Amino acid sequence: MATQIATLSVADGIATIIINAPPVNALSAPVRLGLVETFTAALADDGIKGIILACAGKTFFAGADITELGKGFQQPDLHAVQAVIEGSNKPVVAAIHGTALGGGLEVALTCNYRVAVPSAKVGLPEVALGLLPGAGGTQRLPRVVGPAAALDIMVFGKPLSARKAFELGLIDALVDEGGLHAGALAYLRQVIAAGKPLPRVRDREDALKEGRNDPGLFDRFRAANARAFRGFKAPENIIRAVEAAVTLPFEQGIKREWELFLELLGSTQSAAQRYAFFAERGVGKIPDLPTDAKPLPISRIGVIGAGTMGGGIAMNFLNSGLPVTIVERAQESLDRGIDTIRRNYANTVAKGRLSETEMERRMALLTPTLDMQALAGCDLVIEAVFENIDLKKQIFATLDGIAAPHAILASNTSFLDLDAIAAVTARPQQVIGLHFFSPANVMRLLEVVRGRMTSPQVLATALQVGRVIGKVTVVSGVCDGFIANRMMAPRTAIASDLTLRGPLPWEIDRVMTDYGFPMGPFAMMDLVGLDVIGWNAETSRSATLQELLCEAGHWGQKRGRGYYDYDDKRRAQPSAFTMEAIEHLATKAGIERRPYSDDEILEHLLYPVINEGARILREGIAFRGSDVDIALIYGYGWPVFTGGPLFWADTIGLDRIVAGLEKLRASYGDTYAPDSLLRDFAAKGLKLHKFGA
Ligand code: 3HC
Ligand code: NAI
């Protein structure tokens, strides 16, 4: 017999309605219907004195069913469900466990009371989908916690712990972890015994005074967060909806919320962010992974190299409570590496985001050594030494002789041939790429590079490791630069070339930040250091802008001068030296510089990236277009409100990209010729982001 979505059971005059719609009890059409039917039945039964609303499985309602959004509203809609619950003349208690999110919390806010177990979380995360809470959240939440706290909760979308929600009055009672139903029942019986009028959030006005007495609150909130909101539409609509909560009567506020919700729902931004939500959850699904490829247990980690990447990689595991043995070639490098890890933790402690005890616990999990033999007990060893193929081969050959037979050997190489590295070992099936992004303890992307010989079980283990350390893992085949770096390489190349033709580095960077990137390519190169990205002092011949800058010691932020000049607070200013260097090179090459429009700059920088994405798909380096988008969103801060490069390309039209690339080809040569897959998709009206879906 199929499990019923909604069940109503009655004992001693109390009805319990339980929704069971795995995996997350999303408020889909059948769930909404089940709610209306069970509530209507409970309300019609005179023997019932009170109602408990709870969910089965791992969580209370996780929100509206996101797959339904944008496809019209099947009745009963969420407002109709809420009208039935809120109209109840019997007390209704929401019994919350897991996560009450979005529409889930909005439903709970139409119940008279909310009780939760301490491990529960509640929140209105719609902003992450480019939306606002459209089922009364923007009107009811400020009536409970006040407009300022409500803005924070909705605009940043971060769920609150049950304890915090209790402090804010959003939860009326916390009950024992294992006794949600019993606790809700006891609470409800108390309420019934007290016989007081039933409170409804919509009738509350007190908390709104904060906004009525201080209307400037909204503009101050806008100004204080302008940088974080840059490019996003949803935060502004949320602010407007909360303003409406403060200035309009409840029913009119709800109407205003709905208008602002529909405006977002119809936007490309929200479509892009909803796509990204599912794309992120799809990356771990590997089409050709046999179901019996079960991950191996990984409990001891080794890292070789305690430099920029090795240290950050080690921190991921320490943060997850896994012991790490870290090997260096010299005591000095080892000490420096360990100091950096300690300093990073100390900074987090200073910001109040980590306790001293926890920092020491993590440091105690770290074993620094100069002896490779210490890696013998590890289940997974990740190499992060200099990017040099001979060195990496030598390390892997040695490691192969030391590591336990079951151990997985991984490389963090950015561009080198993983198969060539695997070939020096007697266990190429146990070799894999784990390509972290800098800073490795912060950036969410982990590219899992599958070698020609990598076994399915090793791949499954790598994906599991990624989950354990909280990364978003995207599988890539072996190629120069894998997915994210390979895609972005043409942007850097063409940006440098473009400076000679007209636009200056800061103009180009501005177009990129206007598009939504956290920083442009020149600011980024200044940050990384111009000397370490392909410059060679011995062969440098003043032939390129980078060579001219590096020869003059303008290596970027660390020298206070790079493409930009930096003041003592590291604020960037346009550099006269850079401008002169550009003029000099352009004159030497006989190029007449001219102004470029923002659109032209955008085409120059981003169309080649799309083209590279098409090539990556055609070559089978990525399984899906959506994997490519996720890699760029999490690896390079590609603005999520565009959906990533391929979703964006589909939005603006592949014909346009092909035509733009043809123009670039005329100026720059065949490197920029549209790829055959791109042409094919454009001709057939297919979508790149759906490739492999
Ligand atoms: N609708 C549809 N499917 C959903 C969903 C939702 N609201 N939330 C999760 N899912 C699906 C996921 O896609 C995934 O499917 P899959 O197994 O086929 O890949 C499955 O449920 C499990 O999700 P996760 O892998 O994310 O599971 P976790 O345990 O890691 O996380 C969660 C659970 C915290 C609930 C997380 O899924 C989440 O944050 N969900 C979205 C919450 C949200 O944004 N709610 C607001 C929705 S919009 C809304 O309510 C509008 C209203 O205001 C009108
Ligand atoms: P780094 O120069 O900061 O660190 C390399 C470390 O390896 C040094 O501390 C060095 O002493 C150590 N080392 C060298 N030979 C060794 C040996 N034989 N045994 C033990 N340790 C040895 O370099 P970084 O930036 O950390 O890069 C490491 C690897 O990570 C490279 O393959 C690089 O391509 C890759 N990578 C780098 C990224 C970055 O942004 N820096 C991003 C992603 C990958």
mmCIF file of N, CA, C and O in Angstrom, residues 27 60-64 99-106 121-126 159:
data_model
loop_
_atom_site.group_PDB
_atom_site.id
_atom_site.type_symbol
_atom_site.label_atom_id
_atom_site.label_comp_id
_atom_site.label_asym_id
_atom_site.label_seq_id
_atom_site.Cartn_x
_atom_site.Cartn_y
_atom_site.Cartn_z
ATOM 1 N N LEU A 27 6.259 21.418 0.095
ATOM 2 C CA LEU A 27 4.807 21.661 0.049
ATOM 3 C C LEU A 27 4.281 21.574 -1.385
ATOM 4 O O LEU A 27 3.831 22.569 -1.976
ATOM 5 N N PHE A 60 10.734 18.853 9.145
ATOM 6 C CA PHE A 60 9.490 19.588 8.946
ATOM 7 C C PHE A 60 9.526 20.097 7.493
ATOM 8 O O PHE A 60 10.523 19.907 6.789
ATOM 9 N N PHE A 61 8.484 20.722 7.011
ATOM 10 C CA PHE A 61 8.442 21.187 5.620
ATOM 11 C C PHE A 61 9.689 22.016 5.277
ATOM 12 O O PHE A 61 9.983 22.995 5.958
ATOM 13 N N ALA A 62 10.371 21.631 4.181
ATOM 14 C CA ALA A 62 11.567 22.398 3.766
ATOM 15 C C ALA A 62 11.190 23.549 2.844
ATOM 16 O O ALA A 62 12.066 24.186 2.271
ATOM 17 N N GLY A 63 9.888 23.796 2.675
ATOM 18 C CA GLY A 63 9.491 24.939 1.850
ATOM 19 C C GLY A 63 8.570 24.524 0.730
ATOM 20 O O GLY A 63 8.156 23.354 0.635
ATOM 21 N N ALA A 64 8.246 25.494 -0.117
ATOM 22 C CA ALA A 64 7.461 25.191 -1.303
ATOM 23 C C ALA A 64 8.236 24.180 -2.136
ATOM 24 O O ALA A 64 9.457 24.051 -1.979
ATOM 25 N N THR A 99 14.439 20.981 9.527
ATOM 26 C CA THR A 99 14.518 22.371 9.072
ATOM 27 C C THR A 99 13.147 22.850 8.620
ATOM 28 O O THR A 99 12.574 22.291 7.687
ATOM 29 N N ALA A 100 12.633 23.881 9.278
ATOM 30 C CA ALA A 100 11.385 24.513 8.822
ATOM 31 C C ALA A 100 11.811 25.701 7.988
ATOM 32 O O ALA A 100 12.225 26.731 8.525
ATOM 33 N N LEU A 101 11.774 25.527 6.677
ATOM 34 C CA LEU A 101 12.321 26.567 5.808
ATOM 35 C C LEU A 101 11.263 27.117 4.860
ATOM 36 O O LEU A 101 10.321 26.404 4.489
ATOM 37 N N GLY A 102 11.455 28.353 4.439
ATOM 38 C CA GLY A 102 10.606 28.963 3.431
ATOM 39 C C GLY A 102 9.141 28.783 3.753
ATOM 40 O O GLY A 102 8.681 29.036 4.881
ATOM 41 N N GLY A 103 8.383 28.286 2.756
ATOM 42 C CA GLY A 103 6.956 28.050 2.946
ATOM 43 C C GLY A 103 6.669 27.206 4.176
ATOM 44 O O GLY A 103 5.592 27.309 4.776
ATOM 45 N N GLY A 104 7.627 26.372 4.590
ATOM 46 C CA GLY A 104 7.453 25.535 5.784
ATOM 47 C C GLY A 104 7.324 26.392 7.036
ATOM 48 O O GLY A 104 6.415 26.205 7.854
ATOM 49 N N LEU A 105 8.225 27.369 7.160
ATOM 50 C CA LEU A 105 8.143 28.258 8.322
ATOM 51 C C LEU A 105 6.916 29.169 8.177
ATOM 52 O O LEU A 105 6.249 29.498 9.163
ATOM 53 N N GLU A 106 6.615 29.525 6.923
ATOM 54 C CA GLU A 106 5.455 30.402 6.720
ATOM 55 C C GLU A 106 4.159 29.701 7.128
ATOM 56 O O GLU A 106 3.250 30.330 7.669
ATOM 57 N N LYS A 121 16.144 23.764 12.934
ATOM 58 C CA LYS A 121 16.532 25.075 12.404
ATOM 59 C C LYS A 121 15.335 25.660 11.680
ATOM 60 O O LYS A 121 14.554 24.913 11.071
ATOM 61 N N VAL A 122 15.225 26.971 11.728
ATOM 62 C CA VAL A 122 14.131 27.608 11.007
ATOM 63 C C VAL A 122 14.695 28.764 10.196
ATOM 64 O O VAL A 122 15.686 29.372 10.587
ATOM 65 N N GLY A 123 14.082 29.039 9.059
ATOM 66 C CA GLY A 123 14.595 30.149 8.260
ATOM 67 C C GLY A 123 13.741 30.413 7.036
ATOM 68 O O GLY A 123 12.836 29.635 6.689
ATOM 69 N N LEU A 124 14.031 31.563 6.420
ATOM 70 C CA LEU A 124 13.358 31.926 5.170
ATOM 71 C C LEU A 124 14.461 32.145 4.125
ATOM 72 O O LEU A 124 14.909 33.274 3.923
ATOM 73 N N PRO A 125 14.914 31.052 3.481
ATOM 74 C CA PRO A 125 16.073 31.151 2.598
ATOM 75 C C PRO A 125 15.732 31.456 1.136
ATOM 76 O O PRO A 125 16.556 31.277 0.252
ATOM 77 N N GLU A 126 14.496 31.916 0.875
ATOM 78 C CA GLU A 126 14.076 32.134 -0.511
ATOM 79 C C GLU A 126 15.042 33.003 -1.304
ATOM 80 O O GLU A 126 15.180 32.866 -2.519
ATOM 81 N N PRO A 159 19.490 30.138 8.030
ATOM 82 C CA PRO A 159 18.589 29.584 9.052
ATOM 83 C C PRO A 159 19.082 29.862 10.469
ATOM 84 O O PRO A 159 20.280 29.980 10.709
#
